[in-house]
Coordinates of N, CA, C and O in Angstrom, one line a residue:
X1 N 190.6 107.8 44.6 CA 190.3 106.6 45.4 C 189.0 106.8 46.2 O 188.3 105.9 46.4
X2 N 188.8 108.0 46.6 CA 187.6 108.3 47.5 C 186.3 107.9 46.9 O 185.5 107.2 47.5
X3 N 186.1 108.2 45.6 CA 184.9 107.8 44.9 C 184.7 106.3 44.8 O 183.6 105.8 45.0
X4 N 185.8 105.6 44.5 CA 185.8 104.1 44.5 C 185.4 103.5 45.8 O 184.6 102.6 45.9
X5 N 186.1 104.0 46.9 CA 185.8 103.5 48.2 C 184.4 103.8 48.6 O 183.7 103.0 49.2
X6 N 183.9 105.0 48.3 CA 182.5 105.3 48.6 C 181.5 104.4 47.9 O 180.5 104.0 48.5
X7 N 181.8 104.1 46.7 CA 180.9 103.2 45.9 C 180.9 101.8 46.5 O 179.8 101.2 46.6
X8 N 182.0 101.3 47.0 CA 182.1 100.0 47.7 C 181.3 100.1 49.0 O 180.5 99.2 49.3
X9 N 181.4 101.1 49.8 CA 180.6 101.3 51.0 C 179.1 101.3 50.7 O 178.3 100.6 51.3
X10 N 178.8 102.0 49.7 CA 177.3 102.1 49.3 C 176.8 100.8 48.8 O 175.7 100.4 49.2
X11 N 177.6 100.0 48.1 CA 177.2 98.7 47.6 C 177.0 97.7 48.8 O 176.0 97.0 48.9
X12 N 177.9 97.8 49.8 CA 177.8 96.9 50.9 C 176.5 97.2 51.7 O 175.8 96.3 52.1
X13 N 176.3 98.5 51.9 CA 175.0 98.9 52.6 C 173.8 98.4 51.8 O 172.9 97.9 52.4
X14 N 173.8 98.5 50.5 CA 172.7 98.1 49.7 C 172.5 96.6 49.8 O 171.3 96.1 50.0
X15 N 173.5 95.8 49.9 CA 173.4 94.4 50.0 C 172.9 94.0 51.4 O 172.0 93.2 51.5
X16 N 173.4 94.7 52.4 CA 172.9 94.4 53.8 C 171.5 94.8 54.0 O 170.7 94.2 54.8
X17 N 171.1 95.9 53.3 CA 169.7 96.4 53.4 C 168.7 95.4 52.8 O 167.5 95.4 53.3
X18 N 169.1 94.7 51.8 CA 168.2 93.8 51.1 C 168.9 92.5 50.6 O 169.0 92.3 49.4
X19 N 169.4 91.7 51.6 CA 170.2 90.5 51.2 C 169.4 89.5 50.3 O 170.0 88.8 49.5
X20 N 168.1 89.4 50.5 CA 167.3 88.4 49.8 C 167.4 88.6 48.3 O 167.3 87.6 47.5
X21 N 167.6 89.8 47.8 CA 167.6 90.0 46.4 C 168.9 89.5 45.8 O 169.1 89.4 44.6
X22 N 169.9 89.1 46.6 CA 171.2 88.6 46.2 C 171.2 87.1 46.3 O 172.3 86.5 46.0
X23 N 170.1 86.5 46.7 CA 170.1 85.0 46.7 C 170.3 84.3 48.1 O 169.9 84.9 49.1
X24 N 170.9 83.2 48.0 CA 171.1 82.4 49.2 C 172.2 83.0 50.1 O 172.8 84.0 49.7
X25 N 172.3 82.5 51.3 CA 173.4 83.0 52.2 C 174.8 82.9 51.5 O 175.6 83.9 51.7
X26 N 175.0 81.8 50.8 CA 176.3 81.7 50.1 C 176.5 82.8 49.1 O 177.5 83.3 48.9
X27 N 175.4 83.0 48.3 CA 175.5 84.0 47.3 C 175.6 85.4 47.8 O 176.4 86.3 47.3
X28 N 175.0 85.7 49.0 CA 175.2 87.0 49.6 C 176.6 87.2 50.1 O 177.3 88.2 49.8
X29 N 177.2 86.1 50.7 CA 178.6 86.2 51.1 C 179.5 86.4 49.9 O 180.5 87.1 50.0
X30 N 179.2 85.7 48.8 CA 180.0 85.8 47.6 C 180.0 87.3 47.1 O 181.0 87.8 46.7
X31 N 178.8 87.9 47.0 CA 178.7 89.2 46.4 C 179.3 90.2 47.4 O 180.0 91.2 46.9
X32 N 179.2 90.0 48.7 CA 179.9 90.9 49.6 C 181.5 90.8 49.4 O 182.2 91.8 49.4
X33 N 181.9 89.6 49.2 CA 183.4 89.3 49.0 C 183.9 90.0 47.8 O 185.1 90.4 47.8
X34 N 183.1 90.2 46.8 CA 183.6 90.9 45.6 C 183.9 92.4 45.9 O 184.6 93.0 45.1
X35 N 183.4 92.9 47.0 CA 183.7 94.3 47.4 C 185.1 94.4 48.1 O 185.5 95.5 48.6
X36 N 185.7 93.3 48.3 CA 187.0 93.2 49.1 C 188.1 92.6 48.2 O 187.8 91.9 47.2
X37 N 189.4 92.9 48.5 CA 190.5 92.3 47.8 C 190.5 90.8 48.1 O 189.9 90.3 49.1
X38 N 191.2 90.0 47.3 CA 191.3 88.6 47.6 C 191.9 88.3 48.9 O 191.6 87.3 49.5
X39 N 192.9 89.1 49.4 CA 193.5 88.8 50.7 C 192.9 89.5 51.8 O 193.4 89.5 53.0
X40 N 191.7 90.2 51.6 CA 191.1 90.9 52.7 C 190.8 90.1 53.9 O 190.4 88.9 53.8
X41 N 190.8 90.7 55.1 CA 190.5 90.0 56.3 C 189.5 90.8 57.1 O 189.5 92.0 57.1
X42 N 188.5 90.1 57.7 CA 187.5 90.6 58.6 C 187.9 90.2 60.0 O 187.7 89.0 60.3
X43 N 188.4 91.1 60.7 CA 189.1 90.8 62.0 C 188.1 91.2 63.2 O 188.0 92.4 63.5
X44 N 187.4 90.2 63.7 CA 186.4 90.5 64.8 C 187.2 90.4 66.1 O 187.8 89.4 66.4
X45 N 187.0 91.4 67.0 CA 187.8 91.4 68.2 C 187.3 90.3 69.2 O 188.0 90.1 70.2
X46 N 186.2 89.7 69.0 CA 185.8 88.6 69.8 C 186.0 87.2 69.2 O 186.5 86.3 69.8
X47 N 185.7 87.1 67.9 CA 185.8 85.8 67.2 C 187.0 85.6 66.4 O 187.2 84.5 65.8
X48 N 187.9 86.6 66.2 CA 189.1 86.5 65.6 C 189.1 86.9 64.1 O 188.1 87.3 63.6
X49 N 190.2 86.8 63.4 CA 190.4 87.1 62.0 C 189.9 86.0 61.1 O 190.2 84.8 61.4
X50 N 189.2 86.3 60.0 CA 188.8 85.4 59.0 C 189.0 86.0 57.6 O 188.9 87.2 57.5
X51 N 189.2 85.2 56.6 CA 189.1 85.7 55.2 C 187.8 86.4 55.1 O 186.8 86.0 55.7
X52 N 187.8 87.5 54.3 CA 186.6 88.4 54.3 C 185.3 87.6 54.0 O 184.3 87.8 54.7
X53 N 185.2 86.8 53.0 CA 184.0 86.1 52.7 C 183.5 85.2 53.9 O 182.4 85.2 54.3
X54 N 184.5 84.5 54.4 CA 184.1 83.6 55.5 C 183.7 84.4 56.7 O 182.7 84.0 57.4
X55 N 184.3 85.5 57.0 CA 183.9 86.3 58.1 C 182.5 86.8 58.0 O 181.7 86.8 59.0
X56 N 182.1 87.3 56.8 CA 180.7 87.7 56.6 C 179.7 86.5 56.6 O 178.7 86.6 57.2
X57 N 180.1 85.4 56.0 CA 179.2 84.2 56.1 C 179.0 83.8 57.5 O 177.8 83.6 57.9
X58 N 180.0 83.8 58.3 CA 179.9 83.4 59.7 C 179.0 84.4 60.5 O 178.2 84.0 61.4
X59 N 179.1 85.6 60.2 CA 178.3 86.7 60.8 C 176.8 86.6 60.5 O 176.0 86.9 61.3
X60 N 176.5 86.2 59.3 CA 175.1 86.2 58.9 C 174.4 84.8 59.1 O 173.2 84.8 59.3
X61 N 175.1 83.7 59.0 CA 174.4 82.4 59.0 C 175.2 81.2 59.5 O 174.9 80.1 59.2
X62 N 176.2 81.5 60.3 CA 177.0 80.4 60.9 C 176.1 79.4 61.6 O 175.2 79.7 62.4
X63 N 176.3 78.1 61.2 CA 175.6 77.0 61.9 C 174.1 77.1 62.1 O 173.5 76.9 63.1
X64 N 173.5 77.6 61.0 CA 172.0 77.7 61.0 C 171.4 79.0 61.6 O 170.2 79.2 61.7
X65 N 172.3 80.0 61.9 CA 171.8 81.3 62.4 C 171.1 82.0 61.3 O 171.3 81.7 60.1
X66 N 170.3 83.0 61.7 CA 169.6 83.9 60.8 C 169.8 85.3 61.3 O 169.1 85.7 62.1
X67 N 170.8 86.0 60.7 CA 171.2 87.3 61.3 C 171.2 88.3 60.2 O 171.3 88.0 59.0
X68 N 171.1 89.6 60.6 CA 171.2 90.7 59.7 C 172.1 91.8 60.3 O 172.2 91.8 61.5
X69 N 172.5 92.6 59.4 CA 173.3 93.8 59.9 C 172.6 95.0 59.3 O 172.4 95.1 58.1
X70 N 172.2 96.0 60.2 CA 171.6 97.2 59.7 C 172.7 98.3 60.0 O 173.0 98.6 61.1
X71 N 173.1 99.0 58.9 CA 174.1 100.1 59.0 C 173.3 101.4 59.4 O 172.4 101.7 58.7
X72 N 173.8 102.0 60.4 CA 173.1 103.3 60.9 C 173.9 104.5 60.3 O 173.3 105.5 59.9
X73 N 175.2 104.4 60.4 CA 176.1 105.5 60.0 C 177.3 105.0 59.3 O 177.8 103.9 59.7
X74 N 177.7 105.7 58.2 CA 179.0 105.3 57.6 C 179.8 106.6 57.5 O 179.3 107.7 57.5
X75 N 181.2 106.4 57.4 CA 182.0 107.5 57.2 C 183.2 107.1 56.4 O 183.6 105.9 56.3
X76 N 183.9 108.1 55.8 CA 185.0 107.8 54.9 C 186.0 109.0 55.0 O 185.6 110.2 55.0
X77 N 187.3 108.7 55.1 CA 188.3 109.7 55.2 C 188.3 110.5 53.8 O 187.9 110.0 52.8
X78 N 188.9 111.7 53.9 CA 189.0 112.5 52.7 C 189.7 111.9 51.5 O 189.3 112.0 50.4
X79 N 190.8 111.1 51.9 CA 191.5 110.5 50.8 C 191.0 109.1 50.4 O 191.5 108.4 49.5
X80 N 189.9 108.6 51.1 CA 189.3 107.3 50.8 C 190.0 106.1 51.2 O 189.7 105.0 50.7
X81 N 191.0 106.2 52.0 CA 191.8 105.1 52.5 C 191.3 104.4 53.7 O 191.6 103.2 54.0
X82 N 190.4 105.1 54.5 CA 189.9 104.6 55.7 C 188.4 105.0 55.8 O 188.0 106.1 55.3
X83 N 187.6 104.2 56.5 CA 186.2 104.5 56.7 C 185.7 103.6 57.7 O 186.4 102.8 58.4
X84 N 184.3 103.6 57.8 CA 183.7 102.7 58.8 C 182.2 102.7 58.8 O 181.6 103.5 58.1
X85 N 181.7 101.8 59.6 CA 180.2 101.7 59.8 C 179.9 101.6 61.3 O 180.6 100.9 62.0
X86 N 178.8 102.2 61.7 CA 178.2 101.9 63.0 C 176.9 101.1 62.6 O 176.1 101.5 61.8
X87 N 176.7 99.9 63.2 CA 175.7 99.0 62.8 C 175.0 98.3 64.0 O 175.5 98.3 65.1
X88 N 173.9 97.6 63.7 CA 173.2 96.8 64.6 C 173.2 95.4 64.0 O 172.7 95.2 62.9
X89 N 173.7 94.4 64.7 CA 173.7 93.0 64.3 C 172.6 92.3 65.1 O 172.6 92.3 66.3
X90 N 171.6 91.7 64.4 CA 170.5 91.1 65.2 C 170.0 89.9 64.4 O 170.3 89.7 63.2
X91 N 169.2 89.1 65.1 CA 168.5 88.0 64.5 C 168.4 86.8 65.5 O 168.2 87.1 66.7
X92 N 168.6 85.6 65.0 CA 168.5 84.4 65.8 C 169.9 83.7 65.7 O 170.4 83.5 64.6
X93 N 170.5 83.5 66.8 CA 171.8 82.9 66.9 C 171.7 81.4 66.5 O 170.7 80.8 66.4
X94 N 172.9 80.7 66.4 CA 172.9 79.3 66.1 C 172.1 78.4 67.0 O 171.6 77.3 66.7
X95 N 171.9 78.8 68.3 CA 171.1 78.1 69.2 C 169.7 78.3 69.2 O 168.9 77.8 70.0
X96 N 169.2 79.2 68.3 CA 167.8 79.5 68.1 C 167.3 80.7 69.0 O 166.1 80.9 69.2
X97 N 168.2 81.4 69.7 CA 167.9 82.5 70.6 C 168.0 83.8 69.9 O 169.0 84.1 69.2
X98 N 167.1 84.8 70.2 CA 167.2 86.1 69.6 C 168.4 86.9 70.2 O 168.7 86.7 71.4
X99 N 169.0 87.7 69.4 CA 170.1 88.5 69.9 C 170.1 89.9 69.2 O 169.5 90.0 68.1
X100 N 170.8 90.9 69.8 CA 170.9 92.2 69.2 C 172.2 92.8 69.8 O 172.3 92.9 71.0
X101 N 173.1 93.2 68.9 CA 174.4 93.8 69.3 C 174.7 94.9 68.4 O 174.7 94.8 67.2
X102 N 175.1 96.0 69.0 CA 175.6 97.2 68.3 C 177.1 97.0 68.1 O 177.8 96.3 68.9
X103 N 177.7 97.6 67.1 CA 179.1 97.5 66.8 C 179.6 98.5 65.8 O 178.8 99.3 65.2
X104 N 180.9 98.5 65.7 CA 181.6 99.4 64.8 C 182.6 98.6 63.9 O 183.3 97.7 64.4
X105 N 182.6 98.9 62.6 CA 183.6 98.4 61.7 C 184.5 99.5 61.3 O 184.0 100.6 60.9
X106 N 185.8 99.3 61.4 CA 186.8 100.2 61.0 C 187.5 99.6 59.8 O 188.0 98.5 59.9
X107 N 187.5 100.3 58.7 CA 187.9 99.7 57.4 C 189.1 100.4 56.8 O 189.2 101.6 56.8
X108 N 190.0 99.6 56.2 CA 191.1 100.1 55.4 C 190.8 99.7 53.9 O 190.5 98.5 53.7
X109 N 191.0 100.6 53.0 CA 190.7 100.4 51.6 C 192.0 100.3 50.8 O 193.0 101.0 51.0
X110 N 192.0 99.4 49.8 CA 193.1 99.2 48.9 C 193.1 100.4 47.9 O 192.1 101.1 47.8
X111 N 194.1 100.5 47.1 CA 194.2 101.6 46.1 C 193.0 101.6 45.1 O 192.6 102.6 44.6
X112 N 192.5 100.4 44.8 CA 191.4 100.3 43.9 C 190.0 100.5 44.5 O 189.0 100.4 43.9
X113 N 190.0 100.9 45.8 CA 188.8 101.2 46.5 C 188.1 100.0 47.2 O 187.2 100.2 48.0
X114 N 188.6 98.8 46.9 CA 188.0 97.6 47.6 C 188.5 97.5 49.0 O 189.6 98.1 49.4
X115 N 187.8 96.8 49.9 CA 188.2 96.6 51.3 C 189.4 95.7 51.4 O 189.4 94.6 50.8
X116 N 190.4 96.2 52.1 CA 191.6 95.3 52.4 C 191.6 94.8 53.8 O 192.1 93.7 54.0
X117 N 191.0 95.5 54.7 CA 190.9 95.0 56.1 C 189.8 95.7 56.8 O 189.5 96.8 56.6
X118 N 189.1 94.9 57.6 CA 188.0 95.4 58.4 C 188.1 94.9 59.9 O 188.2 93.7 60.1
X119 N 188.2 95.8 60.8 CA 188.2 95.5 62.2 C 186.8 95.7 62.8 O 186.2 96.8 62.7
X120 N 186.3 94.6 63.4 CA 184.9 94.7 64.0 C 185.1 94.7 65.5 O 185.8 93.9 66.1
X121 N 184.4 95.7 66.1 CA 184.5 95.8 67.6 C 183.2 96.1 68.2 O 182.3 96.6 67.5
X122 N 183.0 95.9 69.4 CA 181.7 96.0 70.1 C 181.9 96.8 71.4 O 183.0 96.7 72.0
X123 N 180.9 97.5 71.9 CA 181.0 98.2 73.2 C 180.6 97.4 74.4 O 180.0 97.9 75.3
X124 N 180.9 96.1 74.3 CA 180.5 95.2 75.4 C 181.7 94.3 75.7 O 182.6 94.1 74.9
X125 N 181.7 93.7 76.9 CA 182.8 92.7 77.2 C 182.7 91.5 76.2 O 181.6 91.2 75.8
X126 N 183.8 90.9 75.9 CA 183.9 89.8 75.0 C 182.9 88.7 75.4 O 182.3 88.1 74.5
X127 N 182.8 88.4 76.7 CA 181.9 87.3 77.1 C 180.5 87.6 76.8 O 179.7 86.7 76.4
X128 N 180.0 88.9 76.8 CA 178.7 89.2 76.5 C 178.4 89.0 75.0 O 177.4 88.4 74.7
X129 N 179.3 89.4 74.2 CA 179.2 89.2 72.7 C 179.2 87.7 72.4 O 178.3 87.2 71.7
X130 N 180.1 86.9 73.0 CA 180.1 85.5 72.8 C 178.8 84.8 73.2 O 178.3 84.0 72.5
X131 N 178.3 85.2 74.4 CA 177.1 84.6 74.9 C 175.9 85.0 74.0 O 175.0 84.2 73.8
X132 N 175.9 86.2 73.5 CA 174.8 86.6 72.6 C 174.8 85.8 71.3 O 173.7 85.4 70.9
X133 N 175.9 85.5 70.7 CA 176.0 84.8 69.5 C 176.0 83.3 69.6 O 175.4 82.6 68.8
X134 N 176.7 82.8 70.6 CA 176.8 81.4 70.8 C 176.0 80.7 71.9 O 176.0 79.5 72.1
X135 N 175.4 81.6 72.7 CA 174.7 81.1 73.9 C 173.2 81.4 74.0 O 172.5 81.2 73.0
X136 N 172.8 82.1 75.0 CA 171.4 82.4 75.3 C 170.9 83.6 74.6 O 169.7 84.0 74.7
X137 N 171.7 84.3 73.8 CA 171.3 85.4 73.1 C 171.2 86.7 74.0 O 172.0 86.7 75.0
X138 N 170.4 87.6 73.7 CA 170.3 88.9 74.5 C 168.8 89.2 74.6 O 168.0 88.8 73.8
X139 N 168.5 90.0 75.6 CA 167.2 90.6 75.7 C 167.2 91.7 74.6 O 168.0 92.6 74.6
X140 N 166.2 91.6 73.7 CA 166.1 92.5 72.6 C 165.2 93.7 73.1 O 164.1 93.4 73.4
X141 N 165.7 94.9 73.1 CA 164.9 96.0 73.6 C 163.5 96.1 72.9 O 162.6 96.4 73.6
X142 N 163.5 95.9 71.6 CA 162.2 96.0 70.9 C 161.1 95.0 71.3 O 160.0 95.2 71.1
X143 N 161.6 93.9 71.9 CA 160.6 92.8 72.3 C 160.6 92.5 73.7 O 159.8 91.8 74.2
X144 N 161.6 93.0 74.5 CA 161.7 92.6 75.9 C 162.1 93.6 76.8 O 162.2 93.4 78.0

């Protein structure tokens, strides 16, 4: 299982590194969803649980947003049943404001190596994350 789970993690990182090669936002969400089981959930500690495809779609382009996720570190348990990503989520939020948020995804893999559950969490208060994504955005260190 470890090899299958590692291949799924590598594929997600490749998609996130170059989403344009996978088409429109809908097509990117579709190809990411193929890396998860049909019943997979992306459970965001601020925005709640969503079916996997919908959760990724909302993260990247909800209501006209233009966002990206850059994975900095990934890890996988020896048996391939659990893993995770340390990432930076940034771009322009639905209100047109720039934002940048670090976070961690903790992942549970099904026996076939696909993602069964992903818990998304942030090192900020919920209100800060919500305001970054749905409000005024954040001061981005690289620009401000």
